[in-house]
JSON list of C-alpha atoms in Angstrom, two decimals:
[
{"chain": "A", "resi": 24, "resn": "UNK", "atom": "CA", "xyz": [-26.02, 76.59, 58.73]},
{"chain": "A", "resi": 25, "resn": "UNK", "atom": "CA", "xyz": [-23.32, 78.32, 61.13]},
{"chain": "A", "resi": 26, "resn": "UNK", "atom": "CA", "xyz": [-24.49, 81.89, 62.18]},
{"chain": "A", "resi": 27, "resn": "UNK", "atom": "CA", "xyz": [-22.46, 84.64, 63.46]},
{"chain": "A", "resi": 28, "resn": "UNK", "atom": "CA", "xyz": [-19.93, 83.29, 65.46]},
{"chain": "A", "resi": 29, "resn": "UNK", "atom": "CA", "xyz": [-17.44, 85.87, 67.60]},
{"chain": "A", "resi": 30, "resn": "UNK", "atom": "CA", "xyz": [-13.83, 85.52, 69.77]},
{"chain": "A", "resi": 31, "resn": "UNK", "atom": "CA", "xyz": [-13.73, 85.75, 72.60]},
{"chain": "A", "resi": 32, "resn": "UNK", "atom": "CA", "xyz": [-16.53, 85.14, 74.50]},
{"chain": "A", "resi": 33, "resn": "UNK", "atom": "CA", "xyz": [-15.22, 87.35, 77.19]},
{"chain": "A", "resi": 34, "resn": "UNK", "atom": "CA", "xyz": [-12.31, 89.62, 77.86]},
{"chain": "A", "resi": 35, "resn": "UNK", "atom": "CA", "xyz": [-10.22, 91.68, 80.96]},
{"chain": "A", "resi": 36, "resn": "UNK", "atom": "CA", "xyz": [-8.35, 94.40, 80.17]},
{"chain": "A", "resi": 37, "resn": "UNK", "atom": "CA", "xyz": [-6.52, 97.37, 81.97]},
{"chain": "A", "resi": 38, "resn": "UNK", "atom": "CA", "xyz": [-6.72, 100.86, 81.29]},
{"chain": "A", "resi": 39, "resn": "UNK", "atom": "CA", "xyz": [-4.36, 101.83, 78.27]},
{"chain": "A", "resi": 40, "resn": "UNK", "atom": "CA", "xyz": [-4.22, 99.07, 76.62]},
{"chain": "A", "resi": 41, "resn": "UNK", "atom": "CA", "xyz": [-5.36, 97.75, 73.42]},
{"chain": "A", "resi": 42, "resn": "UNK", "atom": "CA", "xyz": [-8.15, 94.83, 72.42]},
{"chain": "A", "resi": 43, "resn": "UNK", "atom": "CA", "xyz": [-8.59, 93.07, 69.55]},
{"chain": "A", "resi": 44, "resn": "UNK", "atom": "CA", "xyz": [-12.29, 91.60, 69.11]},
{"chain": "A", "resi": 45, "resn": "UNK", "atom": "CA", "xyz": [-13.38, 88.69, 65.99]},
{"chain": "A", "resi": 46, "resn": "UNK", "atom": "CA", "xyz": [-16.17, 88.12, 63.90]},
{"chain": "A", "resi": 47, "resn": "UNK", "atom": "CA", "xyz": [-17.21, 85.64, 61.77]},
{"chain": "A", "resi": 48, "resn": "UNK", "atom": "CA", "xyz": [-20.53, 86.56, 59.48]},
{"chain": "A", "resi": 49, "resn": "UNK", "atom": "CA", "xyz": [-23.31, 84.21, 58.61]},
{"chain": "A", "resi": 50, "resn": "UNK", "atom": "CA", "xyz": [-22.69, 81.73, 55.66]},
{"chain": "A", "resi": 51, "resn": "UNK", "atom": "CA", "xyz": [-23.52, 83.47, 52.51]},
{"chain": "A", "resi": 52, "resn": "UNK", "atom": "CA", "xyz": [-23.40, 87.25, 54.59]},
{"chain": "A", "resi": 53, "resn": "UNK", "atom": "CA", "xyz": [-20.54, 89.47, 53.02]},
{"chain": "A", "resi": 54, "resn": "UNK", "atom": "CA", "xyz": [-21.66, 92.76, 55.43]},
{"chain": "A", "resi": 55, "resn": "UNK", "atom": "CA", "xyz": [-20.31, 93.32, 58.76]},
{"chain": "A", "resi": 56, "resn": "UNK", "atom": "CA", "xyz": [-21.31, 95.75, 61.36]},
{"chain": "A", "resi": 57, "resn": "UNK", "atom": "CA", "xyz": [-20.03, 96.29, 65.13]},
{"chain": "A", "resi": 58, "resn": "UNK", "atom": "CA", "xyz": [-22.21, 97.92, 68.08]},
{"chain": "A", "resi": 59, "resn": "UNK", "atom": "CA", "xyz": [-21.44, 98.64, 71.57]},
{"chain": "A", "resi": 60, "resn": "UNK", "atom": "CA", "xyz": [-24.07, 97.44, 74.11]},
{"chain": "A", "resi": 61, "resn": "UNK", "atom": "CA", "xyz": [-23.16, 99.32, 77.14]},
{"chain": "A", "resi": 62, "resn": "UNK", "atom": "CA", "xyz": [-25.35, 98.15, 80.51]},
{"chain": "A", "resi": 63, "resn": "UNK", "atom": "CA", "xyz": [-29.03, 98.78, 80.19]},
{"chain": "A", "resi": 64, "resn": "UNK", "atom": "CA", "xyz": [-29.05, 100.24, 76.77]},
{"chain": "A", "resi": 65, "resn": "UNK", "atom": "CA", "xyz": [-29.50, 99.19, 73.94]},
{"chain": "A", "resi": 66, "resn": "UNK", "atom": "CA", "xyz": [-26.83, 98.47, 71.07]},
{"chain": "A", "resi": 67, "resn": "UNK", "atom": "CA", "xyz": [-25.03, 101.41, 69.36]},
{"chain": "A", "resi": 68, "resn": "UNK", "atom": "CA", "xyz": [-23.46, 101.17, 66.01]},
{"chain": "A", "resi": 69, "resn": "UNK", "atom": "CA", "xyz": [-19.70, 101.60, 65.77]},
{"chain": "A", "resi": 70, "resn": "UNK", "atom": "CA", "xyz": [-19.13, 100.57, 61.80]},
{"chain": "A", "resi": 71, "resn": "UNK", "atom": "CA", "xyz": [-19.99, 98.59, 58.96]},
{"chain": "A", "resi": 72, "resn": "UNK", "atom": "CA", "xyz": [-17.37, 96.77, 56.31]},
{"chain": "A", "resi": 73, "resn": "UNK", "atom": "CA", "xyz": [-18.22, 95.46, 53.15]},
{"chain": "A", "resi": 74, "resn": "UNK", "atom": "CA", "xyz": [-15.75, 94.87, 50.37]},
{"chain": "A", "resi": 75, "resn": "UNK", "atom": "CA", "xyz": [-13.40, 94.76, 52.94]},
{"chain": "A", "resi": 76, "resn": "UNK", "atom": "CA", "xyz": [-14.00, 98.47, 53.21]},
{"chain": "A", "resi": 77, "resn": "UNK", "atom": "CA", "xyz": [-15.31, 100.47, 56.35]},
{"chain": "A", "resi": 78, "resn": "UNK", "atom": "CA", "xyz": [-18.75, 102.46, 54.32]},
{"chain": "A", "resi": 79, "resn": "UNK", "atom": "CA", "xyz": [-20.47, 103.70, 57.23]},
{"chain": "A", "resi": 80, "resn": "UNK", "atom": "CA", "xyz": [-19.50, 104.89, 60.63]},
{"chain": "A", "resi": 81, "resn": "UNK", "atom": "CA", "xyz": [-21.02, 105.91, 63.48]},
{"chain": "A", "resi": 82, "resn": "UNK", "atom": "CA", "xyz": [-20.33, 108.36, 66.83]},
{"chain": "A", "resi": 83, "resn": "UNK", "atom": "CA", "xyz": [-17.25, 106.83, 68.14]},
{"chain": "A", "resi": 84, "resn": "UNK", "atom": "CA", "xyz": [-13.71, 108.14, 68.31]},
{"chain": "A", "resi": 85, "resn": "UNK", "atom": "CA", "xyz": [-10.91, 106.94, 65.97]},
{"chain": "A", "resi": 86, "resn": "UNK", "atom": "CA", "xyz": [-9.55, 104.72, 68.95]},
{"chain": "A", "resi": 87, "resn": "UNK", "atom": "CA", "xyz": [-12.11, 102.17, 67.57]},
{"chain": "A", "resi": 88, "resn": "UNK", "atom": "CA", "xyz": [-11.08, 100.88, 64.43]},
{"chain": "A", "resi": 89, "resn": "UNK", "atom": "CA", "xyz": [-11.86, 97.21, 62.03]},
{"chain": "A", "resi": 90, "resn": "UNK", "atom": "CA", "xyz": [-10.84, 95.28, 59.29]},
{"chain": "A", "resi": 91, "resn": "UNK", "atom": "CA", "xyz": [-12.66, 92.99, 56.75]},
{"chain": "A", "resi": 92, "resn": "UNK", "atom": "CA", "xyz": [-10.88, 89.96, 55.61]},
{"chain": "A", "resi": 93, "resn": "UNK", "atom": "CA", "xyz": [-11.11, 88.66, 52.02]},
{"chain": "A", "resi": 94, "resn": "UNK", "atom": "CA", "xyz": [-12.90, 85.70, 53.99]},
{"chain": "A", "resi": 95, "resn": "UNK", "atom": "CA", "xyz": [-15.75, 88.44, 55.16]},
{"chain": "A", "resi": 96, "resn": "UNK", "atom": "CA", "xyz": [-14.62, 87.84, 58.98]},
{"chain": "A", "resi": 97, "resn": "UNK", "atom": "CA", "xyz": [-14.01, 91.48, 60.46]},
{"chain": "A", "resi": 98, "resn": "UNK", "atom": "CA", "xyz": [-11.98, 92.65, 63.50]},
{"chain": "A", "resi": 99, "resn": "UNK", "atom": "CA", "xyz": [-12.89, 94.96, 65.62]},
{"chain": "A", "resi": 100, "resn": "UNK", "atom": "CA", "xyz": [-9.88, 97.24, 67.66]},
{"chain": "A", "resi": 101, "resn": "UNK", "atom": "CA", "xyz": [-9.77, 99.37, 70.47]},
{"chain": "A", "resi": 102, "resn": "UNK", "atom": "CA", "xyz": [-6.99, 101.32, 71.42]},
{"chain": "A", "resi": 103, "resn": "UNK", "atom": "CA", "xyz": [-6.14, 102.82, 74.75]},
{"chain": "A", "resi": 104, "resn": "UNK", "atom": "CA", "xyz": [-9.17, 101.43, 76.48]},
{"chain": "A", "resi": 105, "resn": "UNK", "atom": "CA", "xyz": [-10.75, 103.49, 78.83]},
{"chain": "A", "resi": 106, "resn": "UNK", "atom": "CA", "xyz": [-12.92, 102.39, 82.22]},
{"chain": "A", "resi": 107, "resn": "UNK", "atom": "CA", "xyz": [-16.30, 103.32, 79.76]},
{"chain": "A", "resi": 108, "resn": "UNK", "atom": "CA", "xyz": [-15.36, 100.79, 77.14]},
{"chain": "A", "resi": 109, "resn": "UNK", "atom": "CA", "xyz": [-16.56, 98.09, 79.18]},
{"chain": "A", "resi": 110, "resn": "UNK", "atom": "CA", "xyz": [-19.46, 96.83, 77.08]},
{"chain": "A", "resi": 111, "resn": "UNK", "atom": "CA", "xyz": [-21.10, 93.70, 75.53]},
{"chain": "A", "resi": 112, "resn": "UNK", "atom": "CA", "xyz": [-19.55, 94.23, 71.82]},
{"chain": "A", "resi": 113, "resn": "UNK", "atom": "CA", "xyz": [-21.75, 92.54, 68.97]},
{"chain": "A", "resi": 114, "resn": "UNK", "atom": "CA", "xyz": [-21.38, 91.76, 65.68]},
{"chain": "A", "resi": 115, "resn": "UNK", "atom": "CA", "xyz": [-24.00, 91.56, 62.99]},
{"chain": "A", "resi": 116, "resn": "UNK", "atom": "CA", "xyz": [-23.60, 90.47, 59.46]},
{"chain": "A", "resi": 117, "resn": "UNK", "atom": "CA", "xyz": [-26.12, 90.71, 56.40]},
{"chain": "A", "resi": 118, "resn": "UNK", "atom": "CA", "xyz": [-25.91, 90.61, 52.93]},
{"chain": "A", "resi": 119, "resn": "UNK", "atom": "CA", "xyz": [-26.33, 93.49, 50.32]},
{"chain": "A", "resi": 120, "resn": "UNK", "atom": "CA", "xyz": [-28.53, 94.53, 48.51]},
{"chain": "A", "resi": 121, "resn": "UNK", "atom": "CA", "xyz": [-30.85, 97.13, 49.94]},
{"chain": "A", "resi": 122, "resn": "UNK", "atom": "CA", "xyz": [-32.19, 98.10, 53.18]},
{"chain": "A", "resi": 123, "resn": "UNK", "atom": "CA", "xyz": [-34.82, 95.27, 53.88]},
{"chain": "A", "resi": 124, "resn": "UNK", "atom": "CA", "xyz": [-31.93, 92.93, 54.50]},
{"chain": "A", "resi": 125, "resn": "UNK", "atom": "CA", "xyz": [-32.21, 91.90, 58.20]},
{"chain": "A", "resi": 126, "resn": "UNK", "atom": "CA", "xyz": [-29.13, 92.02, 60.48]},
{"chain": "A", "resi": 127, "resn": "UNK", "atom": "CA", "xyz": [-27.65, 88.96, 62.43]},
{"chain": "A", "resi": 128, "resn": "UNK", "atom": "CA", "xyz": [-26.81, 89.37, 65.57]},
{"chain": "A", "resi": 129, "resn": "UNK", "atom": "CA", "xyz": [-23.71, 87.33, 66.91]},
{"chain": "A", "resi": 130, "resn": "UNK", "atom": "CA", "xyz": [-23.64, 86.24, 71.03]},
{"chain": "A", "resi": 131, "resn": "UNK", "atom": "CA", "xyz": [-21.28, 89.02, 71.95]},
{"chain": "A", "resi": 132, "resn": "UNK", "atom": "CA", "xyz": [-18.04, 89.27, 73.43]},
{"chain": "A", "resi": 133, "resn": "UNK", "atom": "CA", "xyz": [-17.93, 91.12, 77.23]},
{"chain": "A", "resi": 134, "resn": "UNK", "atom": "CA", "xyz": [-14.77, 93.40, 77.29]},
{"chain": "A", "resi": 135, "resn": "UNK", "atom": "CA", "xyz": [-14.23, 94.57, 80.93]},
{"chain": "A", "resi": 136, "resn": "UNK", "atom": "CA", "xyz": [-12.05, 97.20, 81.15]},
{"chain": "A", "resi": 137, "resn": "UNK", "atom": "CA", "xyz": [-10.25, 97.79, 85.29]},
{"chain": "B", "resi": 18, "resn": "UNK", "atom": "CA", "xyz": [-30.66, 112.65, 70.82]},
{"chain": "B", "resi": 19, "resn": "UNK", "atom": "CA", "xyz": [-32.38, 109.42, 71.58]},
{"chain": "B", "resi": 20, "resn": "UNK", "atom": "CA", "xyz": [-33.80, 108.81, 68.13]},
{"chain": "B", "resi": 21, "resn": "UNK", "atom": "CA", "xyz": [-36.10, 105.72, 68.90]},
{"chain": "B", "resi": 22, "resn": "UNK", "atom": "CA", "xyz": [-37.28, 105.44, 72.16]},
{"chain": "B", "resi": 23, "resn": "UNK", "atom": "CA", "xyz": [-39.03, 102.87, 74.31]},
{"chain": "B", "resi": 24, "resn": "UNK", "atom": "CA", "xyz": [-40.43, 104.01, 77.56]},
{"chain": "B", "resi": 25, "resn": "UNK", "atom": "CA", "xyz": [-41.60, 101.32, 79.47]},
{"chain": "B", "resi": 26, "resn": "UNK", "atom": "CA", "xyz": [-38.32, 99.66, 80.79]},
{"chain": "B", "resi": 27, "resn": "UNK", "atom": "CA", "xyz": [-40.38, 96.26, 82.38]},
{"chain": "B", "resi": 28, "resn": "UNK", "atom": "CA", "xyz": [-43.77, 94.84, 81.28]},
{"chain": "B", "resi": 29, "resn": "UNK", "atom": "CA", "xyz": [-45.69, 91.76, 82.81]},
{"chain": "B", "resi": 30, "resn": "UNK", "atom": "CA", "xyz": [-47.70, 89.78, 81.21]},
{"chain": "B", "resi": 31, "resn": "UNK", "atom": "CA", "xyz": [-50.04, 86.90, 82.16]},
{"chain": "B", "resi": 32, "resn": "UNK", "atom": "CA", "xyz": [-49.55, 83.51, 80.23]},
{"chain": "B", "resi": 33, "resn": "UNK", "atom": "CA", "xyz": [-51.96, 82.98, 77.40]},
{"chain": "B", "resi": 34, "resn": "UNK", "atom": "CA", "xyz": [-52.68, 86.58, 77.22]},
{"chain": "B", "resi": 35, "resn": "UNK", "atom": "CA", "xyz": [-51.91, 89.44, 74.79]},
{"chain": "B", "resi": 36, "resn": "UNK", "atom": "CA", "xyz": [-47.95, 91.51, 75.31]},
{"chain": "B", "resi": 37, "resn": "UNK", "atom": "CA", "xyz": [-48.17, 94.81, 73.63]},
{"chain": "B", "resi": 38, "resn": "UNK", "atom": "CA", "xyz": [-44.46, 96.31, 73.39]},
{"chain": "B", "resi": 39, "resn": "UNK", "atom": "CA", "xyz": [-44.33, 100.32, 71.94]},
{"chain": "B", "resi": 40, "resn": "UNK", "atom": "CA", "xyz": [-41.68, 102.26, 70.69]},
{"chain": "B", "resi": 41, "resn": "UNK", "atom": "CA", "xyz": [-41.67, 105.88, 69.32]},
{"chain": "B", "resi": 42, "resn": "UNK", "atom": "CA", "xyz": [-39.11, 107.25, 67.07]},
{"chain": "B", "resi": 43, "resn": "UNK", "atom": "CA", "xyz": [-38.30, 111.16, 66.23]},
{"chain": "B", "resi": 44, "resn": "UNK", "atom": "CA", "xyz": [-36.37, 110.94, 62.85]},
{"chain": "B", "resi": 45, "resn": "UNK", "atom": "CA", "xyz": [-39.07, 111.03, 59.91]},
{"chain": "B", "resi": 46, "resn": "UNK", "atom": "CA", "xyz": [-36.31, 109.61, 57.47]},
{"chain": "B", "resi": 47, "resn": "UNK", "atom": "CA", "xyz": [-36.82, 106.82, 59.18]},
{"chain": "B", "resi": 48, "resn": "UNK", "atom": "CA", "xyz": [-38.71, 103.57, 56.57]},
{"chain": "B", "resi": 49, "resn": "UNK", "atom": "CA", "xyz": [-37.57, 100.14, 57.90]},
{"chain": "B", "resi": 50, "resn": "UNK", "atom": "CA", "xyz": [-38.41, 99.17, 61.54]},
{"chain": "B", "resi": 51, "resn": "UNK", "atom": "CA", "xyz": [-37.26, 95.65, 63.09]},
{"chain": "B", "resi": 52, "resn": "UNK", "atom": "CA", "xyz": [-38.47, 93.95, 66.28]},
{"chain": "B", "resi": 53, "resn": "UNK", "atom": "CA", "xyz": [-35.29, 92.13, 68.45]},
{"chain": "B", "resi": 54, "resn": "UNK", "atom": "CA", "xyz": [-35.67, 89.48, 71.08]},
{"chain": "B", "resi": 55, "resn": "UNK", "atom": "CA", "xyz": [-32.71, 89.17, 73.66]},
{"chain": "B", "resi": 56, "resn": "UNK", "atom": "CA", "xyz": [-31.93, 86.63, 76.14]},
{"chain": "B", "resi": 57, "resn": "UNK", "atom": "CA", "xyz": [-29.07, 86.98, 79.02]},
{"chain": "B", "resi": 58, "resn": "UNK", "atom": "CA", "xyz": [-25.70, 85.74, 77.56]},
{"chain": "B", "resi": 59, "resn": "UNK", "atom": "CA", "xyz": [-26.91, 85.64, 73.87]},
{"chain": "B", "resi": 60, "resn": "UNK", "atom": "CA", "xyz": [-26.89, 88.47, 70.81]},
{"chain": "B", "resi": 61, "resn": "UNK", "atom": "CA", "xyz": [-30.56, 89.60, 69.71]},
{"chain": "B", "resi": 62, "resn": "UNK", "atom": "CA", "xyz": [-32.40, 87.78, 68.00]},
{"chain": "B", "resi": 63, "resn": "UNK", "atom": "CA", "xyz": [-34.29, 89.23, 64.73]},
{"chain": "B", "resi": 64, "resn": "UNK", "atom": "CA", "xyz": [-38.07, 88.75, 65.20]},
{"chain": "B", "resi": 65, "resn": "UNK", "atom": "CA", "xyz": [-40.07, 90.80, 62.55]},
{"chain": "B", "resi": 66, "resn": "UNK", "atom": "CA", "xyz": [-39.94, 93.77, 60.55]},
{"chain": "B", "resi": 67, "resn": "UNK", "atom": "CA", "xyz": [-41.86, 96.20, 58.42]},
{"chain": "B", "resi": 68, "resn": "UNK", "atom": "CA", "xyz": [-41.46, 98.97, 55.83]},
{"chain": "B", "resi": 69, "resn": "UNK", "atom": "CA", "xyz": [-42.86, 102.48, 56.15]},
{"chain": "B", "resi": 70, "resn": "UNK", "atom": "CA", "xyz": [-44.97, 101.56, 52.87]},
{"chain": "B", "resi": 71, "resn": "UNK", "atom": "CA", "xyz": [-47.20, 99.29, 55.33]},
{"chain": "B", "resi": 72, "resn": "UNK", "atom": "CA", "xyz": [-49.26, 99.51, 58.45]},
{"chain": "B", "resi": 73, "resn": "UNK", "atom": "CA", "xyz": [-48.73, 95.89, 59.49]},
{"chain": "B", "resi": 74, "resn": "UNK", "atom": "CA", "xyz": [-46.84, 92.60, 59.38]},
{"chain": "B", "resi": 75, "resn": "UNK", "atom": "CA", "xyz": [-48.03, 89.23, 60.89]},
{"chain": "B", "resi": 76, "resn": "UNK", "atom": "CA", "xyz": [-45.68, 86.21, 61.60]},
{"chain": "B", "resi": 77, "resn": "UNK", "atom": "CA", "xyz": [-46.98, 83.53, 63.22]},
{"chain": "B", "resi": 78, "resn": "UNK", "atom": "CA", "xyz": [-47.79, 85.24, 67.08]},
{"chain": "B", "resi": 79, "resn": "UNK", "atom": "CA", "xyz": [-46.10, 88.36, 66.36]},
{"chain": "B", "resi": 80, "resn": "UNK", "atom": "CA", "xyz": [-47.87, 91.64, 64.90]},
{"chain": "B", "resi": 81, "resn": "UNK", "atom": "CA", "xyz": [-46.17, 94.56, 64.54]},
{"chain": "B", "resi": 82, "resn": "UNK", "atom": "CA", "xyz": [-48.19, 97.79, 63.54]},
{"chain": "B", "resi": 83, "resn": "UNK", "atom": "CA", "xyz": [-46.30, 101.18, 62.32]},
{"chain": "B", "resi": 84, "resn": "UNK", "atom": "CA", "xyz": [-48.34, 104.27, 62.54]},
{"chain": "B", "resi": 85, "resn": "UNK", "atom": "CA", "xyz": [-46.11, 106.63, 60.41]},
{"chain": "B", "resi": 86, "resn": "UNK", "atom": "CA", "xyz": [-48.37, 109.77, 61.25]},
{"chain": "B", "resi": 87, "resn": "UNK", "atom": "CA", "xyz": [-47.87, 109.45, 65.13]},
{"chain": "B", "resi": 88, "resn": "UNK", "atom": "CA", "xyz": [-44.41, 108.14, 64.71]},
{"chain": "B", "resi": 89, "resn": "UNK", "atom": "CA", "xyz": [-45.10, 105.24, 66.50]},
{"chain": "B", "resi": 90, "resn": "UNK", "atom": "CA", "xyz": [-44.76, 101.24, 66.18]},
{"chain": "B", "resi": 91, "resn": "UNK", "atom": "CA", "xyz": [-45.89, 98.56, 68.54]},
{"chain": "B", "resi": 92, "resn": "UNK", "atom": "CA", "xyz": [-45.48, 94.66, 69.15]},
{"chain": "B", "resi": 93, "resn": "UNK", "atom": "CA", "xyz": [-47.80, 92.34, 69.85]},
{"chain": "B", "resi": 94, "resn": "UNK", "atom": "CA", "xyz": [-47.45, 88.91, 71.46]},
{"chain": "B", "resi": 95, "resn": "UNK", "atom": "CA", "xyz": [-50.55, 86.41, 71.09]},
{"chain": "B", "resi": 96, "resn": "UNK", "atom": "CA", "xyz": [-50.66, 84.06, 73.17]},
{"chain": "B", "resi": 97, "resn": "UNK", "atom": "CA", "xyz": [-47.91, 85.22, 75.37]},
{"chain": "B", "resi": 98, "resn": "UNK", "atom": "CA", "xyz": [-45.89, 81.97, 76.44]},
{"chain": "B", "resi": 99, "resn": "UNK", "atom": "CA", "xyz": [-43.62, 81.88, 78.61]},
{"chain": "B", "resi": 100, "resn": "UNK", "atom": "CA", "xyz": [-40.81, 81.69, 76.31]},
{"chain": "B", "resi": 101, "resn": "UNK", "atom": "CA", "xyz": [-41.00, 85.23, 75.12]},
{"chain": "B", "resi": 102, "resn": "UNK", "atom": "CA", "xyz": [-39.54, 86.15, 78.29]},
{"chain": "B", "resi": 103, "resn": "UNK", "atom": "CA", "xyz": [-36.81, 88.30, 77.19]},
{"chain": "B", "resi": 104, "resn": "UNK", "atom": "CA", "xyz": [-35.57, 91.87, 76.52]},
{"chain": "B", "resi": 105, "resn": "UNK", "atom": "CA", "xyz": [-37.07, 92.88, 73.27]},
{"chain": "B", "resi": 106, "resn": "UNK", "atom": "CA", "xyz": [-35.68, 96.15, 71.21]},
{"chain": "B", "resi": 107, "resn": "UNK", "atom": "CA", "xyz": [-36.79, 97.93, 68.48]},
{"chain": "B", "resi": 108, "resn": "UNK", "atom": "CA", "xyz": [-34.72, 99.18, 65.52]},
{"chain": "B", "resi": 109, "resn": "UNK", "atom": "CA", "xyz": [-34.85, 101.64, 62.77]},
{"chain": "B", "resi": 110, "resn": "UNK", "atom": "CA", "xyz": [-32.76, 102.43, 59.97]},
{"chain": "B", "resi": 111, "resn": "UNK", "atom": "CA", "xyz": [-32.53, 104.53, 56.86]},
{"chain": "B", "resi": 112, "resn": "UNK", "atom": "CA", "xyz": [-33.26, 103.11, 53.10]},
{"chain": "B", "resi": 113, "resn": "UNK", "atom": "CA", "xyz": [-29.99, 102.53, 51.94]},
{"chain": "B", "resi": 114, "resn": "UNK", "atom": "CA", "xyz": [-27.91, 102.93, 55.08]},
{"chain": "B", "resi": 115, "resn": "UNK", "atom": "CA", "xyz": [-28.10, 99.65, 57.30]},
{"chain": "B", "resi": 116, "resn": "UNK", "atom": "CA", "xyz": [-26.90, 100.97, 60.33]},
{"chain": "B", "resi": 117, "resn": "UNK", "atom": "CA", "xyz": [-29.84, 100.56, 62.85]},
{"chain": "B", "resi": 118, "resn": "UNK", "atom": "CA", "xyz": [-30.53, 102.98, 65.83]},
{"chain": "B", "resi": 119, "resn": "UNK", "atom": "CA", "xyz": [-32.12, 100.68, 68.68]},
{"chain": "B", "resi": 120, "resn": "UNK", "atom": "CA", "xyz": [-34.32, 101.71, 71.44]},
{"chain": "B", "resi": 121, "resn": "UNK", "atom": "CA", "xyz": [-33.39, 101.17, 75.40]},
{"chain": "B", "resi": 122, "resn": "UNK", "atom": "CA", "xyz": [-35.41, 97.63, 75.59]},
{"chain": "B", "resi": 123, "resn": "UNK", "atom": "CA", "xyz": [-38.44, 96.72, 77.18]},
{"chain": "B", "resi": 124, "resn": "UNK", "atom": "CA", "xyz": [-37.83, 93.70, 79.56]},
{"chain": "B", "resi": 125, "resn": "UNK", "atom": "CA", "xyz": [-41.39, 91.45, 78.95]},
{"chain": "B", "resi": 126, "resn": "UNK", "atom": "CA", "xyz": [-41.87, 88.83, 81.55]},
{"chain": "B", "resi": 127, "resn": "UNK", "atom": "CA", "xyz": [-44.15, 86.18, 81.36]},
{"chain": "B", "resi": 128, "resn": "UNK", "atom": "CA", "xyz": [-46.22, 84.88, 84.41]},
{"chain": "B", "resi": 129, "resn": "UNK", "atom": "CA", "xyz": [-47.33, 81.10, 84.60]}
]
């Protein structure tokens, strides 16, 4: 049973430009969510798709924005990346259905930003 | 606003014996809590949960206890092995919502 699988593993970018981050859910998950683990904290929630549609979102500015694929696999873009976008970005996918449905974490991708 | 916090950044633990991690949370809407286990290089991994309708939930070595009234949930590791060396957050969410608000971590090492 494949779990959350994400592209790339890790990333180097420049200020300015733009990053484009991939997630592919757990078999039989049709929910995606992105956080941002910045250093020594722990992960903060960016969005969640379902029905290829973003339904929640949380603090972050519109520079951050996803897609959901008819597939389930999600996207995750950033746009004029700043120095304080370098995080560990994770993905976590779950099905519906209420909230007792636990989240699955993906192993991350590492965006540096110089 | 730090909505769930955990305030012990490190904890050591001797092999065999008990780990107790807390965390503390401010928002009252609060009614699903999850325990996460993190290793360097990997995404968290889910451990346990519980609902705000109960005070406790055993799997296997893992406890966790939720004292709604004190706002306040807790971990516990027995026997501690050292394989549950890790960074281990907490999460809460919102009936309904999904998104989860973690804590900071609590690095737990285990001693041989």
């Amino acid at each position: 049973d494949a779990g959350v699988t994400q592209s790339p593993t890790h990333l180097i970018k420049t200020r300015g430009q733009q990053v484009t981050l991939r997630c592919s859910p757990k078999s039989g998950h049709d929910t995606v969510s992105w956080y941002q683990q910045a250093l020594g904290q722990g992960p903060q929630f960016i969005f969640q798709y379902y029905e290829e549609e973003e339904r929640q979102r949380g603090n972050f500015p519109d520079r951050f924005s996803g897609h959901q694929f008819p597939n389930y696999s999600s996207e995750l873009n950033v746009n004029a990346l700043l120095l304080g976008d370098s995080a560990l970005y994770l993905c976590a996918s779950s099905s519906p259905g209420g909230y007792t449905d636990t989240q699955y974490f993906g192993p991350g991708t590492r965006l540096t930003v110089l | 606003d730090q909505q769930v916090k955990q305030n012990s950044p490190s904890l050591s633990v001797q092999e065999g014996r008990i780990s107790i991690l807390n965390c503390d949370y401010t928002n009252s809407m609060f009614d699903y809590f999850l325990w996460y286990k993190k290793y360097p290089a990997e995404g968290p991994t889910f451990l346990i949960s519980i609902s705000s309708i109960k005070d406790k939930n055993e799997d296997g070595r893992f406890t966790v206890f939720l004292n709604k009234s004190a706002k306040h949930l807790s971990l516990h590791i027995v026997p501690s092995q050292p394989g549950d060396s890790a960074v281990y957050f907490c999460a809460a969410s919102v009936e309904g919502a999904q998104k989860l608000v973690f804590g900071q971590g609590t690095r737990l090492t285990i001693n041989p």
